[in-house]
Short mmCIF file of C-alpha atoms in Angstrom, two decimals:
data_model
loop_
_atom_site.label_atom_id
_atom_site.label_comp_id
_atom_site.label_asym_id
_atom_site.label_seq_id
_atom_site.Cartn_x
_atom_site.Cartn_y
_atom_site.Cartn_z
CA UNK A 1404 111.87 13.96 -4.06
CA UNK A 1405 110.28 12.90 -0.69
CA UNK A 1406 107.58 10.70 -2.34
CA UNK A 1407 109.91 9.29 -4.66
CA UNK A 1408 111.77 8.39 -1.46
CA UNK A 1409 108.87 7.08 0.61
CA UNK A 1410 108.16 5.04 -2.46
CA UNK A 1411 111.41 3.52 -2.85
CA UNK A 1412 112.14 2.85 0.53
CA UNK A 1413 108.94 1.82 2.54
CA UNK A 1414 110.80 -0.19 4.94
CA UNK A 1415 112.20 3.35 6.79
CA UNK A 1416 108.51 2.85 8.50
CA UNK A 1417 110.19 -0.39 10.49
CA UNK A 1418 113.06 0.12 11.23
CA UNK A 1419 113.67 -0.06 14.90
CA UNK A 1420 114.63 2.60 17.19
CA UNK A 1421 114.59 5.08 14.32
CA UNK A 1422 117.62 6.05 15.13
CA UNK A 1423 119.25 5.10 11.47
CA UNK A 1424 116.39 7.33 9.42
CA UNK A 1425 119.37 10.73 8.65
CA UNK A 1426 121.79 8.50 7.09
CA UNK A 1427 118.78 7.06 5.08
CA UNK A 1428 117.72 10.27 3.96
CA UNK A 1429 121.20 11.87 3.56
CA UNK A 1430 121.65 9.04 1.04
CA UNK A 1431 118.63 9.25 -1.20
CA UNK A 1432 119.20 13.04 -1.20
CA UNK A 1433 122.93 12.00 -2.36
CA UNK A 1434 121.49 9.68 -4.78
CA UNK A 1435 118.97 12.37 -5.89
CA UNK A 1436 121.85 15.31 -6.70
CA UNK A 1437 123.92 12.64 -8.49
CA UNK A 1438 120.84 11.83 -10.78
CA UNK A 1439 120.22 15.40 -11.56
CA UNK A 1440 123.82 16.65 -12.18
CA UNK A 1441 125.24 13.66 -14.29
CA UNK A 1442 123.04 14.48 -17.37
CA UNK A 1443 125.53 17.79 -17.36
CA UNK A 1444 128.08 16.30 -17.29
CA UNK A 1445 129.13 14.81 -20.34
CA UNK A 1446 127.24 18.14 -22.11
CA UNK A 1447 130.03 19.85 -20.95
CA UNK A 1448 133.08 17.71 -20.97
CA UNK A 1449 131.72 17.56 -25.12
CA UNK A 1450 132.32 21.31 -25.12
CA UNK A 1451 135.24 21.67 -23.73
CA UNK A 1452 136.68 19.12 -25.83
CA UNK A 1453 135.56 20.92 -28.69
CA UNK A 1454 137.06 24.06 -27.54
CA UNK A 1455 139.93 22.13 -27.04
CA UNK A 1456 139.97 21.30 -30.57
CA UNK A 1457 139.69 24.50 -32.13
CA UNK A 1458 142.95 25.80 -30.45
CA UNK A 1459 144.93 23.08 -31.29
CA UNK A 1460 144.20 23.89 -34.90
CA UNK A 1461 144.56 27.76 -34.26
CA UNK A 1462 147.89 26.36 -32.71
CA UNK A 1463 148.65 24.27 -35.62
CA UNK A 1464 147.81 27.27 -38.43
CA UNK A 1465 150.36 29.05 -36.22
CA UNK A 1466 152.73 27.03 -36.31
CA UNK A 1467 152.60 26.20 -40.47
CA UNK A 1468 153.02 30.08 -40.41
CA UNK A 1469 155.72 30.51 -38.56
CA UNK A 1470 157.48 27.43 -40.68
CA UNK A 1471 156.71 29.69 -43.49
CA UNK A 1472 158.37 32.61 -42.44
CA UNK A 1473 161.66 30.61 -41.35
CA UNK A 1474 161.98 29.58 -44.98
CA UNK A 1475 161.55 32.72 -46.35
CA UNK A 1476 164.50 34.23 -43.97
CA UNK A 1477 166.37 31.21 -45.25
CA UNK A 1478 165.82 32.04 -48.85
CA UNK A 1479 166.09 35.88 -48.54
CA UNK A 1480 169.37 35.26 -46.77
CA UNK A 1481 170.93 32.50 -49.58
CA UNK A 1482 169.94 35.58 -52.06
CA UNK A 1483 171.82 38.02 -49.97
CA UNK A 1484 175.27 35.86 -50.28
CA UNK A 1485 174.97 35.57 -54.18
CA UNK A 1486 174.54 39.53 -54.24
CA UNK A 1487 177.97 39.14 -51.78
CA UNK A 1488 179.87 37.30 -54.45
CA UNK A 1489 178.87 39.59 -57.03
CA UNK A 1490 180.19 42.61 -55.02
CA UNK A 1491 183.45 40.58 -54.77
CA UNK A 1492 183.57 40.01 -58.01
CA UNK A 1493 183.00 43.41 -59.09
CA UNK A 1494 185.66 44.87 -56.18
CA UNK A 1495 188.35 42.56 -58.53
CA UNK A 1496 187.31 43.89 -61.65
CA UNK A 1497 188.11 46.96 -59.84
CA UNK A 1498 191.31 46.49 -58.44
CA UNK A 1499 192.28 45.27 -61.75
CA UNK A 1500 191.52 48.19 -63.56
CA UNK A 1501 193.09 50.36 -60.85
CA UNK A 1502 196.37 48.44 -61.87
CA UNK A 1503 195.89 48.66 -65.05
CA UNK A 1504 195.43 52.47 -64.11
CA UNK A 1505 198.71 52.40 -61.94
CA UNK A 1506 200.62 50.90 -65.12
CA UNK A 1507 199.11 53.75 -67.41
CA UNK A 1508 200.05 56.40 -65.39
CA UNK A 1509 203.56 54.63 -64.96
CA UNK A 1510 203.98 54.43 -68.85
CA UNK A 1511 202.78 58.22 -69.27
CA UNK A 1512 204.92 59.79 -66.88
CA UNK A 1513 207.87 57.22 -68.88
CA UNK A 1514 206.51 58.67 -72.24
CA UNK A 1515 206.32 62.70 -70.50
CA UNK A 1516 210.23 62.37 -69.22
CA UNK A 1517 211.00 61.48 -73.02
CA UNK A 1518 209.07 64.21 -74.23
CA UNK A 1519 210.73 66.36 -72.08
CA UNK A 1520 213.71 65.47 -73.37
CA UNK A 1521 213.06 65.79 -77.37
CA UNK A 1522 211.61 69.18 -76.33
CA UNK A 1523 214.71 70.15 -75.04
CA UNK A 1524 216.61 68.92 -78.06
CA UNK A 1525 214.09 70.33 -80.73
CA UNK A 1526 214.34 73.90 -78.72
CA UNK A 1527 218.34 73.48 -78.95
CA UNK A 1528 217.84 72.85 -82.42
CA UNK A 1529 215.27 75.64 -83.30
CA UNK A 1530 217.61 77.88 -81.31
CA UNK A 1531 220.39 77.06 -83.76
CA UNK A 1532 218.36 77.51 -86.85
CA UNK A 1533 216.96 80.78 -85.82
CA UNK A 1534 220.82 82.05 -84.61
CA UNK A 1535 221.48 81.08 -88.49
CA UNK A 1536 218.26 82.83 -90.09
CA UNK A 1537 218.55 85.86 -88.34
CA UNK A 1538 221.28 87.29 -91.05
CA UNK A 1539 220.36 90.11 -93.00
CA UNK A 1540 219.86 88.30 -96.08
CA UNK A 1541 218.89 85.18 -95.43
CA UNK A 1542 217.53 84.22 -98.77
CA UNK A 1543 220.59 85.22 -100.52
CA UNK A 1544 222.80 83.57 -97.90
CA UNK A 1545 220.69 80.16 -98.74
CA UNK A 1546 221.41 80.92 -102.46
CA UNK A 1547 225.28 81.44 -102.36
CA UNK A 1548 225.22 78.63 -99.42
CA UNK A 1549 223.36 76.33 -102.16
CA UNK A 1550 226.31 77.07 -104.67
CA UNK A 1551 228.99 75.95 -102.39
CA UNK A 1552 229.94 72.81 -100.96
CA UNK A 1553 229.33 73.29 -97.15
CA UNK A 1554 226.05 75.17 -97.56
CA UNK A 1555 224.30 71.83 -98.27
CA UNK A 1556 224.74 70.65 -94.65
CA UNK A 1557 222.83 73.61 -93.33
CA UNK A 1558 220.33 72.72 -95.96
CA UNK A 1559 220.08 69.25 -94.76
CA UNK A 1560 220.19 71.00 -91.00
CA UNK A 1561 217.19 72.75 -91.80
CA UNK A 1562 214.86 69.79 -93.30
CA UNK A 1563 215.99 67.95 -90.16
CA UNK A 1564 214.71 70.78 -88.08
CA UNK A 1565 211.41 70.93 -90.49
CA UNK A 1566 211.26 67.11 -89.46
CA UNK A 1567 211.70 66.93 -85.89
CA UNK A 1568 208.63 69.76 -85.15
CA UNK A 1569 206.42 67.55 -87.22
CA UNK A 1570 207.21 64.72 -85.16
CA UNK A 1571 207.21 66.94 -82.03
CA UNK A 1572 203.19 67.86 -83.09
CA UNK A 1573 202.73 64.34 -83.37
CA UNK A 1574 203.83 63.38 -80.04
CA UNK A 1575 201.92 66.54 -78.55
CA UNK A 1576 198.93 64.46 -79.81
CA UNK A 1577 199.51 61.16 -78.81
CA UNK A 1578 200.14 62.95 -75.62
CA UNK A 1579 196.59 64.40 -75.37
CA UNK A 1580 195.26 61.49 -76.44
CA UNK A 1581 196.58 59.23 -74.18
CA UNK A 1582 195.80 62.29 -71.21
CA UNK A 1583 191.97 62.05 -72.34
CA UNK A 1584 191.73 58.40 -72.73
CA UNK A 1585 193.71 58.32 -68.89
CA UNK A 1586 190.96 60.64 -67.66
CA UNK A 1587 187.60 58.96 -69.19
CA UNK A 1588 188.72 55.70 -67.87
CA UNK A 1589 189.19 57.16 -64.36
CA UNK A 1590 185.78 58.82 -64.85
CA UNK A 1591 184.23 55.62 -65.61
CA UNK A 1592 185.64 53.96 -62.95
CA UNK A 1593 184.72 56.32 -60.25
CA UNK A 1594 180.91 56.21 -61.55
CA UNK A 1595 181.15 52.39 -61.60
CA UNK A 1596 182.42 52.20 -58.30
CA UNK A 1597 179.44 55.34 -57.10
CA UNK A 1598 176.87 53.19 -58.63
CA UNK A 1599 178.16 49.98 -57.10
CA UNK A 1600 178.04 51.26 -53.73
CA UNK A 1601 175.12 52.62 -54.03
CA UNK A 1602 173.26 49.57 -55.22
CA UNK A 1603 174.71 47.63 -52.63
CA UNK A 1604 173.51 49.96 -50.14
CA UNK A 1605 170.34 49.99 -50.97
CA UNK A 1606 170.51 46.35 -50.93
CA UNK A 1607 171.90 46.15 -47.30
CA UNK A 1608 168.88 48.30 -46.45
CA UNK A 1609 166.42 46.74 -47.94
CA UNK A 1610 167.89 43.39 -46.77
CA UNK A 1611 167.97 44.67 -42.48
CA UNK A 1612 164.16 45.69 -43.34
CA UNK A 1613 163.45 42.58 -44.43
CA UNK A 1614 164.69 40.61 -41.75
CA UNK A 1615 163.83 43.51 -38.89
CA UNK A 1616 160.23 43.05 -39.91
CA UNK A 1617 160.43 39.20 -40.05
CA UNK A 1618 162.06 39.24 -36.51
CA UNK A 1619 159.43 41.03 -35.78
CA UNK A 1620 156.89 39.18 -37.45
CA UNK A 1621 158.29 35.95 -35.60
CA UNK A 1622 157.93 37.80 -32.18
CA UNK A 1623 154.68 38.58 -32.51
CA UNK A 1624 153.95 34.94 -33.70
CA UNK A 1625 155.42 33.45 -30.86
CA UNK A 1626 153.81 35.88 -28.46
CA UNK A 1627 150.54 34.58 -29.75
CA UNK A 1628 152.05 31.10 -29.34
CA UNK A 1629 152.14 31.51 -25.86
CA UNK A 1630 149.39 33.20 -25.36
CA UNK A 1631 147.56 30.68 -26.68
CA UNK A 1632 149.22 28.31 -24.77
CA UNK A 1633 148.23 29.64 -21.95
CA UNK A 1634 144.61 30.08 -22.72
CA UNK A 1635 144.52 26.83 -23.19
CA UNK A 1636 145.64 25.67 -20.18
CA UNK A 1637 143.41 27.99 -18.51
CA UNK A 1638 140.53 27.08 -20.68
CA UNK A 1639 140.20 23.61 -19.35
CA UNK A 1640 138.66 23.01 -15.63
CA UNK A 1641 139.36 20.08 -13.75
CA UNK A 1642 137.43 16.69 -14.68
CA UNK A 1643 133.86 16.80 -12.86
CA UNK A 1644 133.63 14.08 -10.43
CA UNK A 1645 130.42 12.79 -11.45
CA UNK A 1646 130.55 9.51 -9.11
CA UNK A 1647 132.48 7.77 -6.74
CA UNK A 1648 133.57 5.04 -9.10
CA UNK A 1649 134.05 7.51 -12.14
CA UNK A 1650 137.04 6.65 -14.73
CA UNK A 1651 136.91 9.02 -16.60
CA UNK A 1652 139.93 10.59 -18.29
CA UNK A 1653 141.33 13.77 -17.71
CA UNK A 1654 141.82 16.08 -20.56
CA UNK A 1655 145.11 16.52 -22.61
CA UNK A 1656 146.73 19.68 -21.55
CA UNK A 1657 149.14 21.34 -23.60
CA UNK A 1658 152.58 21.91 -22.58
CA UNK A 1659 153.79 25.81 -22.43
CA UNK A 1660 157.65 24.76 -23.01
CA UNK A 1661 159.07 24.89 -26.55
CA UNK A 1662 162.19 24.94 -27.10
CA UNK A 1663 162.43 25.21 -30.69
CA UNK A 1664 161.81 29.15 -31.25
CA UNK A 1665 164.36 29.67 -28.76
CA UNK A 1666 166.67 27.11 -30.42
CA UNK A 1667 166.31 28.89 -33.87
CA UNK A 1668 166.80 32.43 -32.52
CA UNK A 1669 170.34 31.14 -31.20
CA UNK A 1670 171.07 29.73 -34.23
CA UNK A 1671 170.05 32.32 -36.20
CA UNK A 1672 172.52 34.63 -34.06
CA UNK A 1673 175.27 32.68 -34.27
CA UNK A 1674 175.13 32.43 -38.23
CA UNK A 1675 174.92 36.00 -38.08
CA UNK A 1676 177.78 36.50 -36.00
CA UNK A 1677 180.25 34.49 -37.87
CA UNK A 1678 179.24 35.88 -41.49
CA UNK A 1679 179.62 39.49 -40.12
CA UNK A 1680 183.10 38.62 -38.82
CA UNK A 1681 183.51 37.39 -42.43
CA UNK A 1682 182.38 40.37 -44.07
CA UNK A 1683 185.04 42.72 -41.38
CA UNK A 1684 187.93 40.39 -42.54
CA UNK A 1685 188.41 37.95 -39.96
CA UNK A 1686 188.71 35.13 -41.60
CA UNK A 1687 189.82 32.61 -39.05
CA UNK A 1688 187.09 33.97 -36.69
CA UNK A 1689 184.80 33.49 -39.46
CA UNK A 1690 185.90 29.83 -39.75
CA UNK A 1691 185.39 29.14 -35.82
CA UNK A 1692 182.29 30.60 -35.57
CA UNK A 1693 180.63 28.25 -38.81
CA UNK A 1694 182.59 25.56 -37.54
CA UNK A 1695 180.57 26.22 -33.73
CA UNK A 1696 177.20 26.69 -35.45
CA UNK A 1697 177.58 23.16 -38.00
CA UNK A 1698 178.86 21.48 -34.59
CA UNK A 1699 175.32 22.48 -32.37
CA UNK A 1700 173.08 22.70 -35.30
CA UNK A 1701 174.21 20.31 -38.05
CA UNK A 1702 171.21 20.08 -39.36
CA UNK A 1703 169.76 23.75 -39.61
CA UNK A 1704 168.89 24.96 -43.35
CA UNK A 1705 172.09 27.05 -43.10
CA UNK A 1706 174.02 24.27 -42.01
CA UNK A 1707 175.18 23.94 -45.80
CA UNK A 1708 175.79 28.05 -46.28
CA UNK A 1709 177.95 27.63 -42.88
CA UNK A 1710 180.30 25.13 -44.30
CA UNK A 1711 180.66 26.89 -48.04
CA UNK A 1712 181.60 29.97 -46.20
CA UNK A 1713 184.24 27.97 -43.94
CA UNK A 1714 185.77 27.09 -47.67
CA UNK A 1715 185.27 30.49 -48.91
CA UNK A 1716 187.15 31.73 -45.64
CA UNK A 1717 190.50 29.34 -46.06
CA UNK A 1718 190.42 30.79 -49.64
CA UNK A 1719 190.34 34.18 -48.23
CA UNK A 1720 193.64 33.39 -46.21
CA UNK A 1721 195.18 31.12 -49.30
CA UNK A 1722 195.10 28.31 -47.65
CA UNK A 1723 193.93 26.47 -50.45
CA UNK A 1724 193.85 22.90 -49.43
CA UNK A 1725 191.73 23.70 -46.34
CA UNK A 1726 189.51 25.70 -48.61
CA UNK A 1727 189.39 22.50 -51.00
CA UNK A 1728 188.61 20.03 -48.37
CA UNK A 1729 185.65 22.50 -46.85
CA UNK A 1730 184.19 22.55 -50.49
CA UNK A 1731 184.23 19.08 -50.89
CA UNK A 1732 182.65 18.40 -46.94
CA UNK A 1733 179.78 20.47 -48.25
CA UNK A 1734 179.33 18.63 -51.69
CA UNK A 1735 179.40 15.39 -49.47
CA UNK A 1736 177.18 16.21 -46.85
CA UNK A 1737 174.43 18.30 -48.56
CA UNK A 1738 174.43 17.24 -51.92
CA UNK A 1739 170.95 18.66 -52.68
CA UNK A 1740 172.16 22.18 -51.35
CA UNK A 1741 172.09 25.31 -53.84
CA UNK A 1742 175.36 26.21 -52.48
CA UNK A 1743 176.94 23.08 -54.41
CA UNK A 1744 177.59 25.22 -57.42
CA UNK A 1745 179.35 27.81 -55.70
CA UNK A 1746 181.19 25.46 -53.61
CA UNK A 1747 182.54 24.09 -56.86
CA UNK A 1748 183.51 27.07 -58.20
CA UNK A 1749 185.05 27.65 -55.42
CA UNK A 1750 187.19 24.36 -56.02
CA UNK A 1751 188.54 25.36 -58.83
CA UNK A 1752 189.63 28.33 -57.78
CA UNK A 1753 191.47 26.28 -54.89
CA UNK A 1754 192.70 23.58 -57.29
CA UNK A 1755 194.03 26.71 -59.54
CA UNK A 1756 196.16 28.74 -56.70
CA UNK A 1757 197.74 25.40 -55.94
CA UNK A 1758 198.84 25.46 -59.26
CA UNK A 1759 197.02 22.51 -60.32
CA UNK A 1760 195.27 23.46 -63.79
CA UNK A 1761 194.45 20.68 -64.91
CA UNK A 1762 192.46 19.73 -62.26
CA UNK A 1763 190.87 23.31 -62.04
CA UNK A 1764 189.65 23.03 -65.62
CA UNK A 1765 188.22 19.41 -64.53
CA UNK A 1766 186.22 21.05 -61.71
CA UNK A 1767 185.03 23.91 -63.66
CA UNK A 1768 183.77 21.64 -66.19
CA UNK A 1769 182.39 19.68 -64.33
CA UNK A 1770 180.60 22.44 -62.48
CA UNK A 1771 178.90 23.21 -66.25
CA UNK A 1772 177.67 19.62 -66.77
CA UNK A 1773 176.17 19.24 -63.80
CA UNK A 1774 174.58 22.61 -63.28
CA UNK A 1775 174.38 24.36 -66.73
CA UNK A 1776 171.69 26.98 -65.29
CA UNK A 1777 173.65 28.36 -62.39
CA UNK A 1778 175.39 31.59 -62.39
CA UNK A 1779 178.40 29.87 -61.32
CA UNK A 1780 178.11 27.89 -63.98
CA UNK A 1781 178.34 31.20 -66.40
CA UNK A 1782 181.68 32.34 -64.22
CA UNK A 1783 183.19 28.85 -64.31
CA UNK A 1784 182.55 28.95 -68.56
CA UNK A 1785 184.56 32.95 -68.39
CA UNK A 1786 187.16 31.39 -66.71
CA UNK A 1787 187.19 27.97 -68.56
CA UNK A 1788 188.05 30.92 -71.75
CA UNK A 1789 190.70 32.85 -69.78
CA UNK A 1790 192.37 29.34 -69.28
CA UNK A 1791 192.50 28.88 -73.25
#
């Protein structure tokens, strides 16, 4: 480096006084370093880029995977409200066979009272008839009373009696058949109603393990989000100042704020909140709490289950032109949703318990054109038949 110097600069020989020979040398050692260090530096800014690189696309696979698991949650939860309207469904058939129950039982304690009563009136007879066999000699009695006049009345007494137990045995099994028929059908409803409650159960259960281990899964997913955040912030050093005149740029960094998991969690929560306040009864805090969630997050994938339970809600509490109005808000603004066919079920329902048939039918068929496939569909074309 010194005869490089000395060969550069032979004028430091002349220069008078000597007394500017450091700052000579001080720069052609400066000059020196910066020849020997800049070959480094792009070497390394290359690498760092490229390390850059791979954790934006670790960040990016991430981030497709975490998308992935929202729509599943979406998807697992749309499948949990269709198994909700088919426990609904089945707690009607229920209640409708408990009245039906109610009404038997009402018509067999009816039918006992008049048993009761022939009973008595057959035993009042049979009491008679015995007081008038119980002679000595009955059969000769019955012979003389054949010969005269007034001994065809107890004849015709007698055949009447004869009569009335026949009829009696016949009523004693009507009675037992109606009494077994009575209990089956209670049997059969109590194991329907076991094995509904059971299923649903199990469905509940199966559901909160789903979603426990997809919270979960999310968790861990944005743990690793940040994490990797981080390490990438920590990853890249400051630029190298290579030069006094240096432009170079300094590298991107990545920002550790996102908002959007945090976002999704509260909306997630508040979705959750309003349907269980749906499913305890409370219907009109059911209705503000959707109406809350469509207002901050309009646009969420749930947005269109929010407002088709807001309908479902007003029908709940018979208010049927709220409910009707909801139905058609969702139809309007999510057209493309899979709730539509429900929410036009749901219509006609509305459109029915304002007395409106006709235009019940309308929406029901309707409802069939337009989405043949759909289990709705199959409940609005058992209803369509009722209304015939």
């Amino acid at each position: 480096m010194s005869q490089r110097a000395l060969f550069v600069h032979p004028s430091l020989h002349v220069i008078k006084g000597q007394r500017w020979l450091p700052l000579a040398v001080l720069t052609l050692c400066a000059g020196a370093a910066h020849a020997a260090i800049d070959p480094e530096a792009p070497v390394q800014l290359s690498r760092q880029q490229s390390q850059l690189a791979q954790l934006q696309a670790q960040a990016r696979a991430m981030e497709s995977w975490r998308l992935s698991l929202r729509q599943q949650s979406v998807v697992l939860q749309t499948r949990y409200d269709s198994l909700h309207e088919v426990q609904r469904e089945l707690d009607n058939r229920f209640m409708a066979l408990r009245d039906r129950r109610d009404s038997l039982d009402s018509k067999w304690k009816t039918f006992r009272a008049s048993h009761q009563q022939l009973a008595f009136r057959v035993a009042d007879v049979l009491a008679q008839a015995q007081t008038l066999s119980e002679g000595e000699q009955p059969r000769i009695w019955l012979a003389q009373a054949e010969s005269q006049t007034g001994g065809r009345g107890m004849i015709q007494l007698l055949n009447q009696v004869e009569t009335l137990n026949a009829e009696l045995n016949k009523l004693r099994g009507k009675v037992e058949e109606l009494g077994h028929g009575i209990a089956s059908a209670e049997k059969r409803q109590r194991d329907m109603y076991l094995d509904l409650d059971t299923r649903m159960r199990r469905l509940e259960q199966a559901m909160a393990a789903n979603l426990k281990r997809e919270q979960e899964a999310i968790g861990a997913l944005e743990e690793r989000l940040r994490k990797l955040e981080q390490s990438q912030q920590s990853a890249i050093p400051p630029p190298v100042n290579t030069a006094a005149g240096s432009d170079a740029p300094a590298p991107a960094v990545v920002s550790a704020s996102n908002p959007a998991p945090a976002a999704s969690e509260g909306a997630q929560r508040a979705y959750e909140t309003a349907l269980s306040s749906y499913r305890t009864g409370d219907y009109q805090g059911a209705i503000n709490g959707f109406v809350g969630f469509l207002q901050q997050y309009p646009q969420h994938p749930l947005a269109a289950n929010a407002q088709y339970w807001i309908g479902d809600a007003y029908f709940q509490l018979r208010d049927y032109k709220a409910a009707l109005e909801a139905q058609r808000r969702l139809i309007a603004a999510y057209p493309d949703s899979p709730k539509v066919p429900d929410a036009m079920l749901n219509m006609g329902s509305a459109e029915l318990g304002l007395g409106d048939l006709a235009a019940a039918r309308k929406s029901w068929e309707e409802l069939v054109a337009k989405h043949p496939s759909s289990e709705a569909a199959d409940k609005a074309r058992q209803r369509l038949a009722r209304l015939r």
